[in-house]
XYZ file of C-alpha atoms in Angstrom:
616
model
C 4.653 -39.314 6.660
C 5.871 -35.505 5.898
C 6.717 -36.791 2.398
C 3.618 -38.428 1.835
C 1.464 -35.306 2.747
C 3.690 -33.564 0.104
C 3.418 -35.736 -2.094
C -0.317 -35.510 -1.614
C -0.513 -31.747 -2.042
C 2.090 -32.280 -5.459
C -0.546 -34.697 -6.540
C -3.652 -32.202 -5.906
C -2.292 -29.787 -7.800
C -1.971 -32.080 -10.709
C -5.102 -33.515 -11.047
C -7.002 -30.610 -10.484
C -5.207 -29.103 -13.224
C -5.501 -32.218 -15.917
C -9.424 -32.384 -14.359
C -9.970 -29.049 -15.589
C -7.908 -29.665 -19.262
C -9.554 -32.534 -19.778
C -12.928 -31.228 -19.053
C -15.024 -34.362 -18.770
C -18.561 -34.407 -17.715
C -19.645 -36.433 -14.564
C -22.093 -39.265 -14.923
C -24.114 -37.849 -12.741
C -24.391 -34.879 -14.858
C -25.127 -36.745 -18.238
C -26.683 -40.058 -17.704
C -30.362 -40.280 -16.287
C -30.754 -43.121 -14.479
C -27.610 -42.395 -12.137
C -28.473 -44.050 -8.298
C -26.526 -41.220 -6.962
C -25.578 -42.021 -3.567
C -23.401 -38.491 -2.816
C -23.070 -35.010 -3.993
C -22.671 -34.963 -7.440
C -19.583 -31.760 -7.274
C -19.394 -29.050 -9.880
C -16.009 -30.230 -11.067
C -15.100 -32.576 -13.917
C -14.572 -36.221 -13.888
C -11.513 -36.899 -15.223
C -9.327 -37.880 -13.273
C -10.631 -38.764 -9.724
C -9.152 -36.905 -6.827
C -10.039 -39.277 -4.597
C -7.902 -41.492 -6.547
C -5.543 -39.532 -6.642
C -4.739 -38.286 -3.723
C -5.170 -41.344 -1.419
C -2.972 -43.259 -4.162
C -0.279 -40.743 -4.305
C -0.242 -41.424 -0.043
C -0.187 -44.937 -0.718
C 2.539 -44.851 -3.410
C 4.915 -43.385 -1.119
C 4.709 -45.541 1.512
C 4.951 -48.910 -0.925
C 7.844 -47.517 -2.725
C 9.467 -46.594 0.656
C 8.842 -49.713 2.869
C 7.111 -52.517 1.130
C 5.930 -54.022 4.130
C 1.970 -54.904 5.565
C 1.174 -51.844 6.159
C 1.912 -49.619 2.711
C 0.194 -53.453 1.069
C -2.907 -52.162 3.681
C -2.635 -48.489 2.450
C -2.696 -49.644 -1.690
C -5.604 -51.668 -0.837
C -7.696 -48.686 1.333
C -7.484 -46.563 -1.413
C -7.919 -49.197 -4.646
C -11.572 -49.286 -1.917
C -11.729 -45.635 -2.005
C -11.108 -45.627 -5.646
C -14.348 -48.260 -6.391
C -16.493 -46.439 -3.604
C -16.191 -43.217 -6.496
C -17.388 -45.344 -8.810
C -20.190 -47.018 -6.463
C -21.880 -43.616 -5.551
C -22.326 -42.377 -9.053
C -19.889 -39.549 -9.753
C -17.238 -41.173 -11.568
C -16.494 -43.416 -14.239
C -14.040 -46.893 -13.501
C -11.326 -45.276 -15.975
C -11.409 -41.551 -13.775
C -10.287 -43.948 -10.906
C -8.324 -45.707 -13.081
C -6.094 -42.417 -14.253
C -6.840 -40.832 -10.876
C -4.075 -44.144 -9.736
C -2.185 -43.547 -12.537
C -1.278 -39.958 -12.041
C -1.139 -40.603 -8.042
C 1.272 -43.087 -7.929
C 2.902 -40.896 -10.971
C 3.352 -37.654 -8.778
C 4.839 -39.990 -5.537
C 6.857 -41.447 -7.499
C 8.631 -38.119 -9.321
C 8.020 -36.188 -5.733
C 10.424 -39.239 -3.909
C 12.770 -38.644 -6.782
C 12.692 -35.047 -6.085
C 13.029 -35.770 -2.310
C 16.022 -38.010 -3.187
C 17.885 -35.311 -5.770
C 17.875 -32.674 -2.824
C 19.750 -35.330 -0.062
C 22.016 -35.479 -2.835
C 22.117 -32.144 -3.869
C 22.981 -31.002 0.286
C 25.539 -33.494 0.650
C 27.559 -32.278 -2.506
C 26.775 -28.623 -1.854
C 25.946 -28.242 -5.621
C 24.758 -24.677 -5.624
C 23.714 -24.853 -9.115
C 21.444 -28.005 -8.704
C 20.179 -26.182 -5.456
C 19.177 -23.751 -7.774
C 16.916 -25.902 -10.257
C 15.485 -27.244 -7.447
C 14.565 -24.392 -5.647
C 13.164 -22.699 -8.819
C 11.239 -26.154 -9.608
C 9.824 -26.411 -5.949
C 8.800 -22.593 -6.473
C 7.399 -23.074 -9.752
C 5.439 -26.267 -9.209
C 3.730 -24.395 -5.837
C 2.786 -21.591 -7.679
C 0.942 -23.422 -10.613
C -0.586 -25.704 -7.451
C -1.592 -22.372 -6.018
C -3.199 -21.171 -9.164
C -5.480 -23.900 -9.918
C -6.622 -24.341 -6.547
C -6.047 -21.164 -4.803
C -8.852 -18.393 -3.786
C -7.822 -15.728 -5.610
C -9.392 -14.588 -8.732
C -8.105 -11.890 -11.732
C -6.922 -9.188 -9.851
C -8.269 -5.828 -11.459
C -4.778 -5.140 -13.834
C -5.059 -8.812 -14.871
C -8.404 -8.447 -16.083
C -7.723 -5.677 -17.708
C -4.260 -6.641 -19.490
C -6.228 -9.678 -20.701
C -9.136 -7.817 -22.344
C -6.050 -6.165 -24.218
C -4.955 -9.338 -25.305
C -8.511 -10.070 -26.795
C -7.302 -6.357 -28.896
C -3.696 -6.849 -30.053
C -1.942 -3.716 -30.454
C 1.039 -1.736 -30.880
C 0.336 0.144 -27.766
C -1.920 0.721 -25.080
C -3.447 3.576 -23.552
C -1.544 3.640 -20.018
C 1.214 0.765 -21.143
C 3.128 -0.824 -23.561
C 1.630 -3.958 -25.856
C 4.135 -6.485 -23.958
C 1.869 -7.935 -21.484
C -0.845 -8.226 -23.744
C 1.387 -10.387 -25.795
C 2.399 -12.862 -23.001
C -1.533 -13.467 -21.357
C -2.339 -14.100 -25.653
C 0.057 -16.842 -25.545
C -0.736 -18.173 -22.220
C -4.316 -18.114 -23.206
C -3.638 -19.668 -26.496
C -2.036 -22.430 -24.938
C -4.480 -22.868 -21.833
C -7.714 -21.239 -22.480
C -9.443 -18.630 -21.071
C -8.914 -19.452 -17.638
C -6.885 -18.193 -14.757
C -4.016 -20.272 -15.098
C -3.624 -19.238 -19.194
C -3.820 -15.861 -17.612
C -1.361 -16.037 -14.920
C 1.241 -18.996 -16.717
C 3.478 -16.100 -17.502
C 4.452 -15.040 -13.973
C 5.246 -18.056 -12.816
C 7.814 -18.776 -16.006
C 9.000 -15.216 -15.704
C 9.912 -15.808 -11.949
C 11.946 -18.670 -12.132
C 13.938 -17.529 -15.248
C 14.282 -14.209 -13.422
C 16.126 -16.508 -10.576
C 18.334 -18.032 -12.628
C 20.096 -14.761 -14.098
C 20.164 -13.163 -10.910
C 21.969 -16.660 -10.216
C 24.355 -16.178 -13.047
C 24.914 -12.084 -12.127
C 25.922 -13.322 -8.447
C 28.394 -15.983 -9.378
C 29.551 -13.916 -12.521
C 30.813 -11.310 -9.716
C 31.179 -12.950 -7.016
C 30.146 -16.881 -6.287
C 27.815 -19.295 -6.481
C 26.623 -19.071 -3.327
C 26.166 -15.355 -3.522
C 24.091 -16.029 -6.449
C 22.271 -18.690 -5.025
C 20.624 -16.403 -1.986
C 19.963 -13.631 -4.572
C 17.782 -16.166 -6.329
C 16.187 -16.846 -3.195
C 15.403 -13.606 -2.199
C 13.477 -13.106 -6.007
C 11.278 -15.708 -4.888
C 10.265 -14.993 -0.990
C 10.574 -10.893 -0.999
C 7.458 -9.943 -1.118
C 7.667 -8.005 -3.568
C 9.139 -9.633 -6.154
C 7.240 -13.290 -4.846
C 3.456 -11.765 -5.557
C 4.813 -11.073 -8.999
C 5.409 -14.691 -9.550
C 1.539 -15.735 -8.443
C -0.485 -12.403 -10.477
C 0.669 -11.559 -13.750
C 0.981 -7.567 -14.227
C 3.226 -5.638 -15.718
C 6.039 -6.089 -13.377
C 6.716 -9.938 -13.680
C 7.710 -8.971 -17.292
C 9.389 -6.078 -16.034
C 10.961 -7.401 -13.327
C 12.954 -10.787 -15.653
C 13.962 -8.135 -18.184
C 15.750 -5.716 -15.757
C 17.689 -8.469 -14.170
C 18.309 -9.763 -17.586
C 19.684 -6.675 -19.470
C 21.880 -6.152 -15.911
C 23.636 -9.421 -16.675
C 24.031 -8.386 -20.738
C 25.238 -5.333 -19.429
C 27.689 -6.508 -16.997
C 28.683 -8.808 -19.822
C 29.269 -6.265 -21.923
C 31.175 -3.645 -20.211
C 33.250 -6.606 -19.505
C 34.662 -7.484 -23.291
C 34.767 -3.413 -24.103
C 35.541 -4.129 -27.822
C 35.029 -6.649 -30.320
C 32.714 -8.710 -32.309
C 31.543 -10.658 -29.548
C 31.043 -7.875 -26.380
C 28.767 -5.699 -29.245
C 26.387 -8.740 -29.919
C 25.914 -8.270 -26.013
C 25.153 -4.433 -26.055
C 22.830 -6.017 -28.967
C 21.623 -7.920 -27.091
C 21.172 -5.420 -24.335
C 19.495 -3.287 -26.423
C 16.920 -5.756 -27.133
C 16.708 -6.749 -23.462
C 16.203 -2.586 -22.725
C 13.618 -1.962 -25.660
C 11.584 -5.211 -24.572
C 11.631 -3.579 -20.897
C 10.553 -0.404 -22.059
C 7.528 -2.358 -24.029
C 6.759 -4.191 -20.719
C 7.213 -1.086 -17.681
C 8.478 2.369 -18.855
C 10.245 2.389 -16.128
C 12.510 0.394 -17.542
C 14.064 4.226 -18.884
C 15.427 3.913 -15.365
C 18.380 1.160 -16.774
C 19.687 4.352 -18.989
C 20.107 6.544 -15.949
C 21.914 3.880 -13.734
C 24.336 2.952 -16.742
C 25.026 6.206 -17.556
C 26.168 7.077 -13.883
C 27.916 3.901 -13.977
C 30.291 4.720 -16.289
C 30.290 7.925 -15.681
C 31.703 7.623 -11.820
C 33.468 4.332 -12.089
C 36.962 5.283 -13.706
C 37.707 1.654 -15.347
C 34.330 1.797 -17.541
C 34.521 5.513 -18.387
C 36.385 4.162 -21.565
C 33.280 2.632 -22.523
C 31.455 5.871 -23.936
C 34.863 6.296 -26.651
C 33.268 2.439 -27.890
C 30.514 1.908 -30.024
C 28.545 -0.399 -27.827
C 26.488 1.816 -26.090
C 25.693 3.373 -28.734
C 24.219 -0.041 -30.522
C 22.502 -0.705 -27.400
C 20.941 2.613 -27.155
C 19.950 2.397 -30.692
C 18.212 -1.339 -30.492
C 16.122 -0.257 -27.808
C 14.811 2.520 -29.473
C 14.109 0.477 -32.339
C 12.384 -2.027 -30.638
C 10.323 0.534 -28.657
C 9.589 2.548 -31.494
C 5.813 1.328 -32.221
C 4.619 2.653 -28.973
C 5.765 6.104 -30.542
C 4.305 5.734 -33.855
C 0.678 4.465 -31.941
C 0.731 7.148 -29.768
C 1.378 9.852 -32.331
C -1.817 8.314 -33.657
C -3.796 8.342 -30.108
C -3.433 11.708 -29.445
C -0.059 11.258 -27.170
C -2.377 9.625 -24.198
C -0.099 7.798 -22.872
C 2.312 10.944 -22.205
C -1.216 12.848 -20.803
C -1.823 9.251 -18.520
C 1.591 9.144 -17.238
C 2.600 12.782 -16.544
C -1.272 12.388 -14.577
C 0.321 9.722 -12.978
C 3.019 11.753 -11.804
C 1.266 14.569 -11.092
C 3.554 16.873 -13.057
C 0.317 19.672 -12.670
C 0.245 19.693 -9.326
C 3.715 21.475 -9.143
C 6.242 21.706 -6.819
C 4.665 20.743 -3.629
C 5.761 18.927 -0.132
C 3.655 15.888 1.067
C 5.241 14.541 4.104
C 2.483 11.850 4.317
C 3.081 10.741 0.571
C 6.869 10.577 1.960
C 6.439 8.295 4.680
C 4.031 6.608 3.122
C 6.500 5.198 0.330
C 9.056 4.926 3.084
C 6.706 2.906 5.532
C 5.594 0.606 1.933
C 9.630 -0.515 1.443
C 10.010 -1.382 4.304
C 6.496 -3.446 4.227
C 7.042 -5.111 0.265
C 11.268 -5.844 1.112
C 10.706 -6.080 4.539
C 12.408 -3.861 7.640
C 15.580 -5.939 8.601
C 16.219 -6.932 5.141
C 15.722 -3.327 3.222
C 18.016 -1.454 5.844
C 20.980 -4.568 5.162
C 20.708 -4.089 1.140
C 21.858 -0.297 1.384
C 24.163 -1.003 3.987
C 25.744 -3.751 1.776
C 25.729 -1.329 -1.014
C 27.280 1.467 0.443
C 29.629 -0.865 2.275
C 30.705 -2.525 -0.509
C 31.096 0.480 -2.909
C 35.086 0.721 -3.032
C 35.531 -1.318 -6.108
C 33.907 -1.834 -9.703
C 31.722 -4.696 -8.331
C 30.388 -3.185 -5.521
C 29.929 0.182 -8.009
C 27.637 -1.962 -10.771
C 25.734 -2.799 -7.952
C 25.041 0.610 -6.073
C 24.860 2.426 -9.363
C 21.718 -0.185 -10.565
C 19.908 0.588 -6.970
C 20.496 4.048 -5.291
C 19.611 6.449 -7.703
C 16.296 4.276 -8.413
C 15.237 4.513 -4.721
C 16.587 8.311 -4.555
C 14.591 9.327 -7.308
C 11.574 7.664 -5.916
C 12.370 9.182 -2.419
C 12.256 12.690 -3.745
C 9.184 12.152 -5.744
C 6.976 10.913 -3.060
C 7.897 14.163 -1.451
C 5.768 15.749 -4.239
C 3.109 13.314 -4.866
C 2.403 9.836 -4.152
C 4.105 6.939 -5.223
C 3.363 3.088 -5.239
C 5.410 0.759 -3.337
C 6.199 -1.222 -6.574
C 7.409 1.775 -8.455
C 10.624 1.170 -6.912
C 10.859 -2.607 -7.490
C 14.251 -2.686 -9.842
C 16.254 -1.028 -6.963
C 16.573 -4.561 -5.090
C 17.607 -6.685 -8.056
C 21.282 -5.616 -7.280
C 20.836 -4.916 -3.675
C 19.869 -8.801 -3.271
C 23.031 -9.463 -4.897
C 24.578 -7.049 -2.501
C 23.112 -8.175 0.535
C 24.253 -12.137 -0.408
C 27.635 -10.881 -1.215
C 28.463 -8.813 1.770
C 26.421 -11.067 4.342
C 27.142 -14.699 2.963
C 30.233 -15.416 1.424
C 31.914 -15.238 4.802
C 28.731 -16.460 6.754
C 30.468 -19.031 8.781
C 33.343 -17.003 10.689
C 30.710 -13.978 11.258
C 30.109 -12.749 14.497
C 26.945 -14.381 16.018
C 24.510 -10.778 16.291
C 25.405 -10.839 12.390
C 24.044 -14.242 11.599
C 21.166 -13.195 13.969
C 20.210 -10.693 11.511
C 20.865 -12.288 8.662
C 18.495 -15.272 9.446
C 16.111 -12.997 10.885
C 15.627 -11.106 7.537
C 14.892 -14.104 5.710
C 12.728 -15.811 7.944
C 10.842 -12.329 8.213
C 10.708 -11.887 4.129
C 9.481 -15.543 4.183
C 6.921 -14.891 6.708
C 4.916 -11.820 4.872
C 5.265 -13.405 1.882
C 3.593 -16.829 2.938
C 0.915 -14.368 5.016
C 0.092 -12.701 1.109
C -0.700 -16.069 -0.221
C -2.680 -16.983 3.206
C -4.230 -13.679 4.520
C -6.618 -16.185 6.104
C -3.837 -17.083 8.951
C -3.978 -13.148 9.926
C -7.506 -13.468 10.404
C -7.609 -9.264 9.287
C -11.101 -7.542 9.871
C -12.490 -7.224 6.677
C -11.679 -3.576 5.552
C -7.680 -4.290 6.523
C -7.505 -7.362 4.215
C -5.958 -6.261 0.912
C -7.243 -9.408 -0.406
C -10.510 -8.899 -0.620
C -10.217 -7.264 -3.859
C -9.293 -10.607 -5.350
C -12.084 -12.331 -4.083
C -15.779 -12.484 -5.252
C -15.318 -11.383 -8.820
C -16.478 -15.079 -10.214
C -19.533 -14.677 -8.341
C -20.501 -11.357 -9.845
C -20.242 -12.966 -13.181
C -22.001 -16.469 -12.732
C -24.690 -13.921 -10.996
C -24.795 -11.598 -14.741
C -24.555 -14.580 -16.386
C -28.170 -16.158 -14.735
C -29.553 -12.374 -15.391
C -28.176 -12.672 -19.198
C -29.421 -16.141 -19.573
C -33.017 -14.683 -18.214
C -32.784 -11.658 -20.840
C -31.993 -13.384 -24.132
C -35.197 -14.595 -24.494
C -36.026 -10.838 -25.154
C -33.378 -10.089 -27.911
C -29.665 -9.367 -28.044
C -28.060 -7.697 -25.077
C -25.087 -6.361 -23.912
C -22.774 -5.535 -20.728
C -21.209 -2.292 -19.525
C -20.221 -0.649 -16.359
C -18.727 2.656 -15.191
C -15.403 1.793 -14.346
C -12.836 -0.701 -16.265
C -12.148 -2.571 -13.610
C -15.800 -4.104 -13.634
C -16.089 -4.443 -16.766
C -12.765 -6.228 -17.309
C -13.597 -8.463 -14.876
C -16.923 -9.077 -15.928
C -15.453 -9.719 -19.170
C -13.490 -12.378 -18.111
C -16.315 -14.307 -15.522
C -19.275 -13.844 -17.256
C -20.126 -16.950 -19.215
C -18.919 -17.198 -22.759
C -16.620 -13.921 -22.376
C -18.183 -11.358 -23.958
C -17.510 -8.089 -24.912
C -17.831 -5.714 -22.047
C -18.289 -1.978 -22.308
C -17.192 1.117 -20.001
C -19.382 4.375 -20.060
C -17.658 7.383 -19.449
C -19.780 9.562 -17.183
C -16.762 11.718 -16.072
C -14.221 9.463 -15.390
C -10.980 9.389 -16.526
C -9.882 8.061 -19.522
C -8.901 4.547 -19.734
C -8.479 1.757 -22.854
C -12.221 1.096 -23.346
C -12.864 5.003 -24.546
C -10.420 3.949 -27.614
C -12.442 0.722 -28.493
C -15.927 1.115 -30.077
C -18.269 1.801 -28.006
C -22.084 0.859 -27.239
C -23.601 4.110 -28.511
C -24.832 2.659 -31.751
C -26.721 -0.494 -30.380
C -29.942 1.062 -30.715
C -32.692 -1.589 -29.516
C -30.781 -3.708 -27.534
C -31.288 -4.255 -24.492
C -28.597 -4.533 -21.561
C -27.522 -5.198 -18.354
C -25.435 -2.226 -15.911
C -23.147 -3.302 -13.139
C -22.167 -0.736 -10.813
C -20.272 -0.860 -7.186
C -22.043 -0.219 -4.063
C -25.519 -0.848 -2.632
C -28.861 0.944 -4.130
C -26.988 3.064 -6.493
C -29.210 5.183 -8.416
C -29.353 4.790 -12.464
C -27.465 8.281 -13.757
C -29.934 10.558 -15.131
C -28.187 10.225 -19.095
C -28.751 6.663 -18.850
C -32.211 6.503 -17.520
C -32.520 8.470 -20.559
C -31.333 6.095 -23.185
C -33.157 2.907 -22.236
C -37.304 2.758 -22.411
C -37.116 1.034 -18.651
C -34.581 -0.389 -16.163
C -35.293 -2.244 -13.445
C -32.449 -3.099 -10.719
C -31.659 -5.162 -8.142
C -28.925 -5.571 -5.034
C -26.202 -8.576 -5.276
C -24.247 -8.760 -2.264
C -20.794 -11.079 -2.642
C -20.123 -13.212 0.443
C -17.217 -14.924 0.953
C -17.135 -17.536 4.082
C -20.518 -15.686 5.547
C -18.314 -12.238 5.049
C -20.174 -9.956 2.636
C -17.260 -8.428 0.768
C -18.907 -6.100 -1.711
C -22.147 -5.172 -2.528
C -23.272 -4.909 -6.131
C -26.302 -2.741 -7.733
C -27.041 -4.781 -11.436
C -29.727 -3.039 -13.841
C -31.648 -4.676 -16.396
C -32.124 -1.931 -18.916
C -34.432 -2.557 -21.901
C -34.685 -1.253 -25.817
C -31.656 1.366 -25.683
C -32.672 4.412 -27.649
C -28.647 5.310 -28.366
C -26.272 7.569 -27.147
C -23.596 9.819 -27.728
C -20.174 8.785 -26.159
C -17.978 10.975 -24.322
C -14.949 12.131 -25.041
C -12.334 11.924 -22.216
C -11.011 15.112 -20.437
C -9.194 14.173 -17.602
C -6.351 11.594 -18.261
């Protein structure tokens, strides 16, 4: 039974994601003379569900038992099948496919079911590993295609770039504008082309950190440090919602494997193509998070404190590495000597470099109190204590070298200004290998309070990280629920798309907001994806003041989305438009009204001067 309802959910997952690739209309949508006997749906036809699902239960039990009952089970849902058919919303070969791919997914999920029995009873960490990462993987794409969450702001954003393929980007480099243009390429303009990246990055991101732990210590070791990638909370939400840090995240671990490689050969043909290839691995990084800048800090000290690699600076393969990164960095340079340097104005904003030297105690424990919320209390305090513990020798030194000063540095800045509780994210690459070194590889002769802890961390990481995919289970009043910002945006654009549909009759429009977070969003929801625009009214800058703007449309007419209830139109826009009209669109999600919209139909736009962009 508990491999049949998995089965199930493995089989939901993948015909809700072929119904949506194949895209077929339901008969009920395109023939007239349909007796429909149910609800006709809003999804495509292609395969059935229905068939899919109750075959994939069936399956299961026939290939498991062969007796009466699983011949009873095939039959109920060959019924169920025909019923589909019967009512009017599908056609015989959707039920036909729907069996097809149902008894399909049982049949691989059994197999799977049957590789990990084998897999335990040979303790073959390695295979452990490709399952695990496959299990992971195959959830999150599941998730994705059926889950509730839609384009989280950055997302939005980082695929409008991708529309725009750059060199650079106002606030970031042109990597993850690369990645959502393949995904999309591939898969459309849909959330799953949007987000296929994250899930890919993830796993590979796994299997290094896999190949770092055994590399230094053992399989095992690098077995729980791939674990820990995927159910930390911080690094598992980057494995769901592509943003800059999935790509970020892979090429840190990545270029801490080349570089342990490296350091390893000292000399020779073969240990510089890895500081090549660490190089590469670096530049990439810097393209994705320029944070990445970090990896130069924590190799310098490296060698610099540990006495065996100190030789390392009389080689030439830092030297090549350094070199390659800069190379492959170098358009973000050469664009923003043509911008104006915004992205140096954006991030030393970011850092608050004018405020000065200042104490904020609450931006201190703030970032302390978010650690221990994304890594998770017992767990963060057991990294450093691993990697301080385990310090003594050139191991244990790659490892503390590639952690502390990150978190340091990000301790002392929040006592100056606020800091998010992802800027620190590439501290716990090496502390998870840290924490599986010094905790597991003697796990079985450890005193009991030890494996306490241990199995309390995990189960605790596991926890918060299955309540951020399910904030429903925590049942949070509305204004707690951090996921509330990831809900409701689809409505707001099938809602602008009815008012654009009821517009066009009047002449060409378009679509702007005040802030790029609407209007990326919009962007993406509104029907047919078009371009969106953001005005600046005294806001600071973002991508959309470097794109052409609206200010030359004269005569069309267009529609204004703003946050909040009963907003007034600004006085410079009234202005530009002959007449606006507006109206209130609340967003309610399960009878909760989430956010509250004010839309404006503007008509015959007179034209208008852009603004330039003071505050950065």
């Amino acid at each position: 039974m508990v491999l049949a309802v998995f089965a199930d959910i493995f089989s939901e997952g993948t015909g809700h994601f072929l119904n949506h690739l194949i895209a077929r209309p339901r008969p009920c949508h395109v023939l007239p003379d349909i007796h429909l006997m149910a609800g006709c749906g809003s999804s495509f036809s292609m395969p059935s569900n229905h068939a899919v699902n109750t075959f994939a239960f069936a399956t299961v039990f026939w290939i498991s038992r062969r007796d009466r009952g699983s011949f009873i089970m095939v039959l109920a849902a060959a019924l169920i099948g025909l019923s589909r058919v019967y009512v009017g919303v599908h056609y015989p070969f959707d039920v036909a496919a729907g069996a097809v791919v149902g008894g399909g997914c049982a049949w691989a999920f059994l197999r799977l079911a049957r590789w990990a029995k084998e897999i335990y009873v040979k303790r073959d960490y390695t295979q452990a590993l490709y399952l695990m990462v496959l299990a992971f993987g195959l959830f999150r794409i599941y998730y994705i295609l059926t889950g509730p969450f839609d384009l989280s702001f950055d997302e939005a954003q980082y695929w409008e770039w991708s529309r725009r393929l750059d060199w650079s980007y106002y606030s970031k480099g042109p990597l993850i504008a690369y990645l959502i243009y393949v995904g999309t390429s591939l898969f459309g303009n849909n959330v799953f082309g949007v987000r296929i990246f994250a899930v890919l990055l993830s796993a590979l991101s796994s299997i290094v950190i896999f190949l770092i732990g055994g590399n230094l210590y053992d399989k095992r070791t690098g077995l729980v440090s791939a674990l820990l990638v995927q159910i930390v909370p911080l690094y598992s939400v980057f494995g769901m919602l592509l943003t800059i840090d999935s790509p970020f995240m892979f090429l840190w671990i990545l270029s801490l494997f080349l570089f342990w490689k490296a350091a390893g050969r000292k000399t020779g043909r073969k240990a510089n193509r890895y500081w090549l290839l660490l190089g590469l691995s670096v530049g990439f990084g810097l393209l994705a998070k320029y944070t990445m800048a970090f990896f130069y800090l924590s190799a310098f000290l490296f060698m610099v404190f540990n006495k065996d690699s100190r030789k390392l600076f009389r080689t030439g393969g830092p030297y090549i590495a350094f070199a390659a990164s800069l190379v492959v960095f170098s358009p973000v340079v050469f664009w923003n000597a043509a911008h104006g340097w915004v992205t140096v104005k954006h991030t030393a904003g970011q850092a608050h470099l004018a405020d000065g030297l200042r104490i904020s105690w609450n931006h201190f424990f703030g970032f302390l109190g978010s650690q221990l919320g994304v890594v998770t209390p017992i767990l963060c305090v057991m990294i450093f204590v691993a990697l301080w513990k385990m310090k003594r020798d050139k191991k244990g030194d790659f490892l503390f070298w590639f952690s502390i000063p990150v978190i340091a540095f990000f301790v002392l800045k929040s006592i100056q200004g606020k800091v998010q509780g992802n800027w620190a994210l590439p501290a716990y690459a090496t502390g998870f290998v840290g924490f599986a070194a010094y905790y597991f590889r003697d796990i079985g002769h450890a005193r009991k309070s030890v494996k306490v802890l241990v199995t309390s961390a995990i189960v605790l990481s596991f926890a918060v990280t299955v309540f951020a995919y399910v904030p429903s289970i925590l049942n949070l009043p509305l204004k707690l629920d951090p996921a509330k910002k990831l809900q409701g945006w689809k409505e707001l654009g099938e809602e602008t798309s009815r008012i654009e549909t009821g517009m066009s009759s009047a002449g060409p429009l378009f679509i702007f907001s005040d802030t790029y977070q609407i209007a990326g969003e919009l962007a993406f929801y509104v029907k047919g994806n078009p371009v969106t625009y953001c005005v600046n009214l005294g806001r600071r800058m973002n991508q959309y003041d470097l794109w052409p703007g609206f200010g030359k449309l004269v005569g069309y007419n267009a529609i204004y989305v703003v946050r909040g209830e009963n907003r007034d139109m600004p006085e410079r826009l009234a202005k530009s438009f002959e007449r606006y009209s507006k109206e209130v669109f609340p967003v309610h999600i399960k009878r909760d009204k989430i956010m509250k919209f004010t839309i404006f139909k503007c008509y015959d736009f007179k034209g208008m001067k852009m603004s330039s962009a003071e505050i950065y």
